[in-house]
Amino acid sequence: EAGVVQSPRYKIIEKKQPVAFWCNPISGHNTLYWYLQNLGQGPELLIRYENEEAVDDSQLPKDRFSAERLKGVDSTLKIQPAELGDSAVYLCASSKDRNEQYFGPGTRLTVT
Amino acid sequence: DAKTTQPNSMESNEEEPVHLPCNHSTISGTDYIHWYRQLPSQGPEYVIHGLTSNVNNRMASLAIAEDRKSSTLILHRATLRDAAVYYCILRAQGGSEKLVFGKGTKLTVNP
């Protein structure tokens, strides 16, 4: 079974530039999550999707962050414009029940 | 979300058992106890979860105190590959699937 796929694995951009991260969840997993992980901290949930619907986006900074999950499969997380403080690892996870979330390897973003 | 408390770090020797503690004194009767771990440069990985009874799987065992205010993740024979940050998380039964991660315990395994 293929795991959660994320791309790119690393991204370096200058501040004020836009950036996008892509996630392909495990086949059959209806729930998809985006997390942000700062250095030395645990992951923090940004947004959760049930199929195409964002059911929890309370932690998503909506002034610069946006996400979409077209057709209830792949998802894209975008930041525009990026700020220095956005440097972090962005993790995507998927699940088909409440007991276990499967995480991708993450995208490490560096904003200079 | 109910809070968990874990030691910042622990050390173990290879091939010895490891007991990772977690305190959750404010746990409610319907909170599940989940453990995830995160190896260096990887996303978190599910380890085990339980409600009241002790649980075993191929990766580890979960021992839950009778009053449920604490639990212990047991790795029966630590290997170098078990070096990771281990997170103890409470999730409400029937509630959101949201996982609230703390800082976890960084486990170092010495050869």
Coordinates of N, CA and C in Angstrom, one line a residue:
Chain A
E1 N 0.9 -1.2 0.0 CA 0.0 0.0 0.0 C 0.9 1.2 0.0
A2 N 0.7 2.1 -1.0 CA 1.5 3.3 -1.0 C 1.1 4.3 0.1
G3 N 2.0 5.0 0.6 CA 1.8 5.9 1.7 C 1.3 7.2 1.2
V4 N 1.2 8.2 2.1 CA 0.9 9.6 1.8 C 2.0 10.2 1.0
V5 N 1.8 10.8 -0.1 CA 2.8 11.4 -0.9 C 2.7 12.9 -0.8
Q6 N 3.8 13.5 -0.6 CA 3.9 15.0 -0.6 C 5.0 15.5 -1.5
S7 N 4.7 16.6 -2.1 CA 5.8 17.3 -2.9 C 5.6 18.8 -2.9
P8 N 6.7 19.5 -3.0 CA 8.0 19.0 -3.0 C 8.5 18.6 -1.6
R9 N 9.6 18.0 -1.4 CA 10.1 17.7 -0.1 C 10.8 18.9 0.6
Y10 N 11.4 19.7 -0.2 CA 12.0 20.9 0.3 C 11.7 22.1 -0.7
K11 N 11.6 23.3 0.0 CA 11.3 24.5 -0.8 C 11.9 25.7 -0.1
I12 N 12.7 26.4 -0.9 CA 13.3 27.7 -0.4 C 12.7 28.8 -1.3
I13 N 12.1 29.8 -0.6 CA 11.6 31.0 -1.3 C 12.0 32.2 -0.6
E14 N 11.8 33.3 -1.3 CA 12.0 34.6 -0.6 C 10.7 35.1 -0.1
K15 N 10.8 35.9 1.0 CA 9.6 36.4 1.6 C 8.8 37.2 0.5
K16 N 7.4 37.1 0.7 CA 6.5 37.8 -0.1 C 6.2 37.0 -1.4
Q17 N 6.9 35.9 -1.6 CA 6.6 35.0 -2.8 C 5.5 34.0 -2.4
P18 N 4.8 33.5 -3.4 CA 3.8 32.5 -3.1 C 4.5 31.1 -3.1
V19 N 3.8 30.2 -2.5 CA 4.3 28.8 -2.5 C 3.1 27.8 -2.4
A20 N 3.2 26.7 -2.9 CA 2.2 25.7 -2.9 C 2.7 24.3 -2.6
F21 N 2.0 23.6 -1.8 CA 2.4 22.2 -1.4 C 1.3 21.3 -1.9
W22 N 1.7 20.1 -2.3 CA 0.7 19.1 -2.8 C 0.7 17.9 -2.0
C23 N -0.4 17.2 -1.9 CA -0.6 16.0 -1.1 C -1.5 15.0 -1.8
N24 N -1.0 13.8 -1.9 CA -1.9 12.7 -2.4 C -2.0 11.7 -1.3
P25 N -3.3 11.6 -0.7 CA -3.5 10.7 0.4 C -3.5 9.2 0.0
I26 N -3.6 8.4 1.0 CA -3.7 6.9 0.7 C -5.1 6.7 0.1
S27 N -5.1 5.8 -0.9 CA -6.4 5.5 -1.6 C -7.4 5.0 -0.6
G28 N -8.6 5.6 -0.8 CA -9.7 5.2 0.1 C -9.9 6.0 1.4
H29 N -8.9 6.8 1.7 CA -9.0 7.6 2.9 C -9.8 8.9 2.6
N30 N -10.9 9.0 3.3 CA -11.7 10.2 3.0 C -11.3 11.4 3.8
T31 N -10.6 11.2 4.9 CA -10.2 12.4 5.7 C -8.8 12.8 5.4
L32 N -8.6 14.0 5.2 CA -7.2 14.6 4.9 C -6.9 15.7 5.8
Y33 N -5.7 15.8 6.3 CA -5.3 16.8 7.3 C -4.0 17.5 6.8
W34 N -3.9 18.8 7.1 CA -2.7 19.5 6.9 C -2.3 20.0 8.3
Y35 N -1.0 19.7 8.6 CA -0.4 20.2 9.9 C 0.8 21.0 9.6
L36 N 1.1 21.9 10.6 CA 2.3 22.7 10.5 C 3.2 22.2 11.7
Q37 N 4.5 22.1 11.5 CA 5.4 21.7 12.6 C 6.6 22.6 12.6
N38 N 6.6 23.4 13.7 CA 7.8 24.2 13.9 C 8.9 23.4 14.6
L39 N 10.1 23.9 14.5 CA 11.3 23.2 15.0 C 11.1 22.9 16.5
G40 N 11.3 21.7 16.9 CA 11.2 21.4 18.3 C 9.8 21.3 18.9
Q41 N 8.8 21.4 18.1 CA 7.4 21.4 18.5 C 6.7 20.2 17.9
G42 N 5.6 19.8 18.5 CA 4.7 18.8 17.8 C 3.9 19.4 16.7
P43 N 3.4 18.6 15.8 CA 2.6 19.2 14.7 C 1.3 19.9 15.3
E44 N 0.8 20.9 14.5 CA -0.4 21.6 14.9 C -1.3 21.5 13.7
L45 N -2.6 21.2 13.9 CA -3.5 21.1 12.8 C -3.9 22.4 12.2
L46 N -3.8 22.5 10.9 CA -4.2 23.7 10.1 C -5.6 23.5 9.6
I47 N -5.9 22.4 9.0 CA -7.2 22.2 8.3 C -7.5 20.7 8.2
R48 N -8.7 20.3 8.3 CA -9.1 18.9 8.1 C -10.3 18.9 7.1
Y49 N -10.2 17.9 6.2 CA -11.2 17.7 5.1 C -11.9 16.4 5.3
E50 N -13.2 16.4 5.1 CA -13.9 15.1 5.0 C -14.4 15.2 3.5
N51 N -13.8 14.3 2.7 CA -14.0 14.3 1.3 C -13.6 15.7 0.8
E52 N -14.5 16.4 0.1 CA -14.2 17.8 -0.4 C -14.4 18.9 0.6
E53 N -15.1 18.6 1.7 CA -15.5 19.7 2.6 C -14.5 19.9 3.7
A54 N -14.1 21.2 3.9 CA -13.2 21.6 5.0 C -14.1 21.6 6.3
V55 N -13.9 20.7 7.2 CA -14.8 20.6 8.4 C -14.1 21.3 9.6
D56 N -12.9 21.5 9.5 CA -12.2 22.2 10.6 C -11.0 23.0 10.1
D57 N -11.2 24.3 9.9 CA -10.2 25.2 9.4 C -9.9 26.3 10.4
S58 N -10.3 26.1 11.6 CA -10.2 27.2 12.6 C -8.8 27.7 12.9
Q59 N -7.8 26.8 12.6 CA -6.4 27.2 12.9 C -5.7 27.7 11.6
L60 N -6.4 27.8 10.5 CA -5.8 28.2 9.3 C -5.8 29.7 9.2
P61 N -4.6 30.3 9.1 CA -4.5 31.8 8.9 C -5.1 32.2 7.5
K62 N -6.3 32.6 7.5 CA -7.0 32.7 6.2 C -6.6 34.0 5.4
D63 N -5.8 34.9 6.1 CA -5.4 36.0 5.3 C -4.3 35.7 4.3
R64 N -3.5 34.6 4.5 CA -2.5 34.3 3.6 C -2.5 32.8 3.2
F65 N -3.2 32.0 4.0 CA -3.2 30.6 3.7 C -4.5 30.2 3.0
S66 N -4.4 29.3 2.1 CA -5.6 28.7 1.5 C -5.4 27.2 1.2
A67 N -6.4 26.5 1.1 CA -6.3 25.1 0.8 C -7.5 24.6 0.0
E68 N -7.3 23.6 -0.8 CA -8.4 23.0 -1.5 C -8.2 21.5 -1.7
R69 N -9.3 20.8 -1.9 CA -9.2 19.4 -2.1 C -10.3 19.0 -3.1
L70 N -9.9 19.2 -4.4 CA -10.8 19.0 -5.5 C -11.0 17.5 -5.6
K71 N -12.3 17.1 -5.9 CA -12.7 15.7 -6.1 C -12.4 14.8 -4.9
G72 N -12.2 15.4 -3.8 CA -12.0 14.6 -2.6 C -10.8 13.7 -2.5
V73 N -9.8 14.0 -3.3 CA -8.6 13.1 -3.3 C -7.4 14.0 -3.0
D74 N -6.7 14.5 -4.0 CA -5.5 15.3 -3.8 C -5.9 16.6 -3.1
S75 N -4.9 17.2 -2.5 CA -5.1 18.5 -1.8 C -3.9 19.4 -2.1
T76 N -4.1 20.7 -2.1 CA -3.1 21.7 -2.2 C -3.2 22.7 -1.1
L77 N -2.1 23.0 -0.5 CA -2.0 24.1 0.5 C -1.2 25.2 0.0
K78 N -1.7 26.4 0.0 CA -1.0 27.6 -0.6 C -0.8 28.7 0.5
I79 N 0.4 29.3 0.3 CA 0.7 30.5 1.1 C 1.0 31.6 0.2
Q80 N 0.3 32.7 0.4 CA 0.6 33.9 -0.5 C 0.2 35.2 0.3
P81 N 1.1 36.1 0.6 CA 2.5 35.9 0.4 C 3.2 35.3 1.6
A82 N 4.3 34.6 1.4 CA 5.0 33.9 2.5 C 5.7 35.0 3.3
E83 N 5.8 34.7 4.6 CA 6.5 35.5 5.6 C 7.6 34.6 6.2
L84 N 8.6 35.3 6.8 CA 9.7 34.6 7.4 C 9.3 33.6 8.5
G85 N 8.2 33.9 9.2 CA 7.7 33.1 10.2 C 7.0 31.8 9.7
D86 N 6.8 31.7 8.4 CA 6.2 30.5 7.9 C 7.1 29.4 7.7
S87 N 8.4 29.7 7.9 CA 9.4 28.6 7.7 C 9.1 27.5 8.7
A88 N 8.9 26.3 8.2 CA 8.4 25.2 9.1 C 8.3 23.9 8.2
V89 N 7.9 22.8 8.8 CA 7.6 21.6 8.0 C 6.1 21.5 7.9
Y90 N 5.6 21.3 6.7 CA 4.1 21.2 6.5 C 3.8 19.7 6.2
L91 N 3.0 19.1 7.0 CA 2.7 17.7 7.0 C 1.3 17.5 6.5
C92 N 1.2 16.5 5.7 CA -0.2 16.0 5.2 C -0.4 14.7 5.8
A93 N -1.6 14.4 6.2 CA -2.0 13.1 6.8 C -3.3 12.7 6.3
S94 N -3.6 11.4 6.3 CA -4.9 10.9 5.8 C -5.4 9.8 6.8
S95 N -6.7 9.6 6.8 CA -7.2 8.5 7.6 C -8.5 8.0 7.1
K96 N -8.9 6.8 7.4 CA -10.3 6.3 7.1 C -11.1 6.0 8.3
D97 N -10.5 6.0 9.5 CA -11.2 6.0 10.7 C -10.6 6.9 11.7
R98 N -11.1 6.9 12.9 CA -10.6 7.8 13.9 C -9.4 7.4 14.6
N99 N -9.0 6.1 14.4 CA -8.0 5.5 15.3 C -6.6 5.7 14.8
E100 N -6.4 6.0 13.5 CA -5.0 6.0 13.0 C -4.9 7.0 11.9
Q101 N -4.0 8.0 12.0 CA -3.7 8.9 10.9 C -2.3 8.5 10.3
Y102 N -2.3 8.5 9.0 CA -1.1 8.2 8.3 C -0.5 9.5 7.8
F103 N 0.8 9.8 8.1 CA 1.4 11.0 7.7 C 2.4 10.8 6.6
G104 N 2.5 11.9 5.8 CA 3.5 11.9 4.7 C 4.8 12.4 5.3
P105 N 5.8 12.5 4.5 CA 7.2 12.9 5.0 C 7.3 14.4 5.2
G106 N 6.3 15.2 4.7 CA 6.4 16.6 5.0 C 7.1 17.4 3.9
T107 N 6.8 18.7 3.9 CA 7.6 19.6 3.0 C 8.3 20.6 3.9
R108 N 9.6 20.7 3.8 CA 10.3 21.7 4.7 C 10.4 23.0 3.9
L109 N 9.8 24.0 4.4 CA 9.8 25.3 3.8 C 10.7 26.2 4.5
T110 N 11.6 26.9 3.7 CA 12.5 27.9 4.2 C 12.2 29.2 3.5
V111 N 11.8 30.2 4.3 CA 11.5 31.5 3.7 C 12.7 32.5 4.1
T112 N 13.3 33.1 3.1 CA 14.5 33.9 3.3 C 14.2 35.4 3.1
Chain B
D1 N -9.2 20.4 25.0 CA -8.5 19.2 24.9 C -7.7 18.9 26.2
A2 N -7.9 17.6 26.7 CA -7.2 17.3 27.9 C -5.7 17.2 27.7
K3 N -4.9 17.6 28.7 CA -3.5 17.7 28.5 C -2.8 16.5 29.0
T4 N -1.6 16.2 28.3 CA -0.7 15.1 28.7 C 0.6 15.7 29.1
T5 N 1.3 15.0 30.0 CA 2.6 15.5 30.5 C 3.6 14.3 30.3
Q6 N 4.7 14.6 29.6 CA 5.7 13.6 29.3 C 7.1 14.2 29.6
P7 N 8.0 13.3 30.0 CA 9.4 13.8 30.1 C 10.0 14.3 28.8
N8 N 10.8 15.3 28.9 CA 11.4 15.8 27.6 C 12.2 14.8 26.9
S9 N 13.0 14.0 27.6 CA 13.9 13.1 27.0 C 14.1 11.9 27.9
M10 N 14.5 10.8 27.2 CA 14.9 9.6 27.9 C 16.0 8.9 27.1
E11 N 16.8 8.0 27.8 CA 17.8 7.3 27.2 C 17.6 5.8 27.5
S12 N 18.0 5.0 26.5 CA 17.9 3.6 26.7 C 19.1 2.9 26.0
N13 N 19.4 1.7 26.3 CA 20.4 0.9 25.6 C 19.7 -0.1 24.7
E14 N 20.4 -0.3 23.6 CA 19.9 -1.2 22.6 C 19.6 -2.6 23.2
E15 N 18.5 -3.2 22.8 CA 18.0 -4.5 23.2 C 17.5 -4.6 24.6
E16 N 17.4 -3.4 25.3 CA 16.7 -3.4 26.6 C 15.3 -2.8 26.5
P17 N 14.5 -3.2 27.4 CA 13.1 -2.6 27.4 C 13.1 -1.1 27.7
V18 N 12.1 -0.4 27.2 CA 12.0 1.0 27.4 C 10.5 1.3 27.9
H19 N 10.4 2.0 29.0 CA 9.1 2.4 29.5 C 8.9 3.9 29.4
L20 N 8.1 4.3 28.5 CA 7.9 5.8 28.3 C 6.6 6.2 29.0
P21 N 6.7 7.1 30.0 CA 5.5 7.4 30.8 C 4.8 8.6 30.3
C22 N 3.5 8.7 30.6 CA 2.6 9.8 30.2 C 1.6 10.0 31.3
N23 N 1.5 11.2 31.8 CA 0.5 11.6 32.8 C -0.6 12.3 32.1
H24 N -1.8 12.0 32.5 CA -3.0 12.6 31.9 C -4.1 12.7 33.0
S25 N -3.9 13.4 34.0 CA -4.7 13.4 35.2 C -6.1 14.0 35.0
T26 N -6.3 14.8 33.9 CA -7.6 15.4 33.6 C -8.3 14.6 32.5
I27 N -7.9 13.4 32.3 CA -8.6 12.5 31.3 C -10.0 12.3 31.6
S28 N -10.9 12.3 30.6 CA -12.3 12.0 30.8 C -12.6 10.6 30.5
G29 N -13.7 10.1 30.9 CA -14.0 8.7 30.8 C -14.1 8.2 29.3
T30 N -14.2 9.1 28.4 CA -14.4 8.7 27.0 C -13.2 9.1 26.2
D31 N -12.1 9.5 26.8 CA -10.9 9.8 26.0 C -10.1 8.6 25.7
Y32 N -9.7 8.4 24.5 CA -8.7 7.4 24.1 C -7.3 7.9 24.3
I33 N -6.4 7.0 24.6 CA -5.0 7.4 24.7 C -4.3 6.9 23.4
H34 N -3.7 7.8 22.7 CA -3.0 7.5 21.5 C -1.5 7.7 21.7
W35 N -0.7 6.9 21.0 CA 0.8 7.2 20.9 C 1.2 7.2 19.5
Y36 N 1.9 8.2 19.1 CA 2.6 8.3 17.8 C 4.1 8.5 18.1
R37 N 4.9 8.2 17.1 CA 6.3 8.5 17.2 C 6.7 9.2 15.9
Q38 N 7.8 10.0 16.0 CA 8.3 10.6 14.8 C 9.8 10.4 14.7
L39 N 10.2 9.7 13.7 CA 11.6 9.5 13.5 C 12.2 10.7 12.8
P40 N 13.5 10.9 12.9 CA 14.1 12.1 12.3 C 13.8 12.3 10.8
S41 N 13.4 13.5 10.5 CA 13.1 13.8 9.1 C 11.9 13.1 8.5
Q42 N 11.0 12.5 9.3 CA 9.9 11.8 8.8 C 8.6 12.4 9.5
G43 N 7.5 12.1 8.9 CA 6.2 12.4 9.6 C 5.9 11.5 10.7
P44 N 5.0 11.9 11.6 CA 4.7 11.0 12.7 C 4.1 9.7 12.2
E45 N 4.2 8.7 13.1 CA 3.8 7.3 12.8 C 3.0 6.8 13.9
Y46 N 1.8 6.2 13.6 CA 0.9 5.7 14.7 C 1.7 4.5 15.3
V47 N 1.5 4.4 16.7 CA 2.1 3.3 17.4 C 1.1 2.4 18.0
I48 N 0.2 3.0 18.8 CA -0.8 2.2 19.5 C -1.8 3.1 20.1
H49 N -3.0 2.6 20.4 CA -4.0 3.4 21.2 C -4.8 2.4 22.1
G50 N -5.4 3.0 23.1 CA -6.2 2.2 24.0 C -7.2 3.1 24.8
L51 N -8.2 2.4 25.5 CA -9.2 3.2 26.2 C -9.0 2.8 27.7
T52 N -9.2 1.6 28.1 CA -9.1 1.2 29.5 C -8.1 0.0 29.7
S53 N -8.2 -1.0 28.8 CA -7.4 -2.2 29.0 C -6.0 -2.0 28.3
N54 N -5.1 -2.8 28.8 CA -3.8 -2.8 28.2 C -3.9 -3.4 26.8
V55 N -3.0 -2.9 25.9 CA -3.0 -3.2 24.5 C -1.7 -3.7 24.1
N56 N -1.6 -4.6 23.2 CA -0.4 -5.1 22.6 C -0.5 -5.1 21.1
N57 N 0.5 -4.7 20.4 CA 0.6 -4.9 18.9 C 2.1 -5.2 18.6
R58 N 2.3 -5.3 17.3 CA 3.7 -5.7 16.9 C 4.7 -4.7 17.2
M59 N 4.3 -3.4 17.4 CA 5.3 -2.4 17.7 C 5.6 -2.2 19.2
A60 N 4.5 -2.3 20.0 CA 4.7 -1.9 21.4 C 3.5 -2.4 22.2
S61 N 3.6 -2.2 23.5 CA 2.5 -2.4 24.5 C 2.1 -1.1 25.1
L62 N 0.9 -1.0 25.5 CA 0.4 0.2 26.2 C -0.2 -0.3 27.5
A63 N 0.3 0.2 28.6 CA -0.2 -0.2 29.9 C -0.9 1.0 30.4
I64 N -2.2 0.9 30.8 CA -3.0 2.0 31.3 C -3.3 1.8 32.7
A65 N -3.0 2.8 33.5 CA -3.3 2.7 35.0 C -4.8 2.5 35.2
E66 N -5.1 1.9 36.4 CA -6.5 1.5 36.7 C -7.3 2.8 36.7
D67 N -6.8 3.9 37.2 CA -7.6 5.1 37.3 C -7.5 5.9 36.0
R68 N -6.7 5.4 35.1 CA -6.5 6.0 33.7 C -5.8 7.4 33.8
K69 N -5.3 7.8 34.9 CA -4.6 9.1 34.9 C -3.2 9.0 34.5
S70 N -2.7 7.9 34.1 CA -1.4 7.7 33.5 C -1.3 6.5 32.6
S71 N -0.4 6.5 31.8 CA -0.2 5.3 30.9 C 1.3 5.2 30.6
T72 N 1.7 4.0 30.1 CA 3.1 3.8 29.8 C 3.2 3.0 28.5
L73 N 4.0 3.6 27.6 CA 4.3 2.9 26.3 C 5.5 2.0 26.6
I74 N 5.4 0.7 26.2 CA 6.5 -0.2 26.5 C 7.1 -0.7 25.1
L75 N 8.4 -0.4 24.9 CA 9.1 -1.0 23.8 C 9.9 -2.2 24.4
H76 N 9.6 -3.4 24.0 CA 10.1 -4.6 24.7 C 11.6 -4.8 24.5
R77 N 12.1 -4.5 23.3 CA 13.6 -4.5 23.0 C 13.9 -3.4 22.1
A78 N 14.5 -2.3 22.7 CA 14.8 -1.2 21.9 C 15.8 -1.4 20.8
T79 N 15.6 -0.9 19.7 CA 16.7 -0.9 18.6 C 17.0 0.5 18.3
L80 N 18.1 0.6 17.5 CA 18.5 2.0 17.1 C 17.5 2.7 16.3
R81 N 16.7 1.9 15.6 CA 15.6 2.5 14.8 C 14.4 3.0 15.6
D82 N 14.4 2.7 16.9 CA 13.4 3.2 17.8 C 13.7 4.6 18.3
A83 N 14.8 5.1 18.0 CA 15.2 6.5 18.4 C 14.3 7.5 17.7
A84 N 13.5 8.2 18.5 CA 12.4 9.1 17.9 C 11.8 9.9 19.0
V85 N 11.0 10.8 18.6 CA 10.2 11.6 19.6 C 8.8 10.9 19.7
Y86 N 8.4 10.5 20.9 CA 7.2 9.8 21.2 C 6.2 10.7 21.8
Y87 N 5.0 10.8 21.1 CA 3.9 11.7 21.6 C 2.8 10.8 22.2
C88 N 2.3 11.3 23.3 CA 1.1 10.7 24.0 C 0.0 11.7 23.8
I89 N -1.1 11.3 23.2 CA -2.2 12.2 22.9 C -3.5 11.6 23.3
L90 N -4.4 12.5 23.8 CA -5.7 12.1 24.2 C -6.7 12.5 23.1
R91 N -7.6 11.6 22.7 CA -8.6 11.9 21.7 C -10.0 11.5 22.3
A92 N -10.9 12.5 22.2 CA -12.3 12.2 22.7 C -13.0 11.2 21.9
Q93 N -13.6 10.2 22.5 CA -14.4 9.2 21.8 C -15.6 9.9 21.2
G94 N -15.8 9.7 19.9 CA -17.0 10.3 19.2 C -16.8 11.7 18.9
G95 N -15.7 12.3 19.3 CA -15.4 13.7 19.1 C -14.6 13.9 17.8
S96 N -14.0 15.0 17.7 CA -13.2 15.3 16.5 C -12.1 14.4 16.4
E97 N -11.7 14.2 15.1 CA -10.5 13.3 14.9 C -9.2 14.1 15.1
K98 N -9.3 15.3 15.5 CA -8.2 16.2 15.7 C -7.2 15.6 16.7
L99 N -5.9 15.5 16.4 CA -4.9 15.1 17.3 C -4.2 16.4 17.8
V100 N -4.0 16.6 19.1 CA -3.3 17.7 19.7 C -2.0 17.2 20.2
F101 N -0.9 17.5 19.5 CA 0.4 17.0 19.9 C 1.0 18.0 20.9
G102 N 1.7 17.4 21.9 CA 2.6 18.2 22.7 C 4.0 18.2 22.2
K103 N 5.0 18.3 23.1 CA 6.4 18.3 22.6 C 6.9 16.9 22.6
G104 N 6.3 15.9 23.3 CA 6.7 14.6 23.3 C 8.0 14.3 24.1
T105 N 8.4 13.0 24.1 CA 9.6 12.6 24.7 C 10.6 12.1 23.6
K106 N 11.8 12.7 23.7 CA 12.8 12.3 22.7 C 13.6 11.1 23.3
L107 N 13.5 10.0 22.6 CA 14.1 8.8 23.1 C 15.4 8.6 22.3
T108 N 16.5 8.5 23.1 CA 17.8 8.2 22.5 C 18.1 6.7 22.9
V109 N 18.5 6.0 21.9 CA 18.9 4.6 22.1 C 20.4 4.4 21.8
N110 N 21.1 4.0 22.9 CA 22.6 3.8 22.8 C 22.9 2.4 22.3
P111 N 23.9 2.3 21.4 CA 24.3 1.0 21.0 C 25.1 0.2 22.0

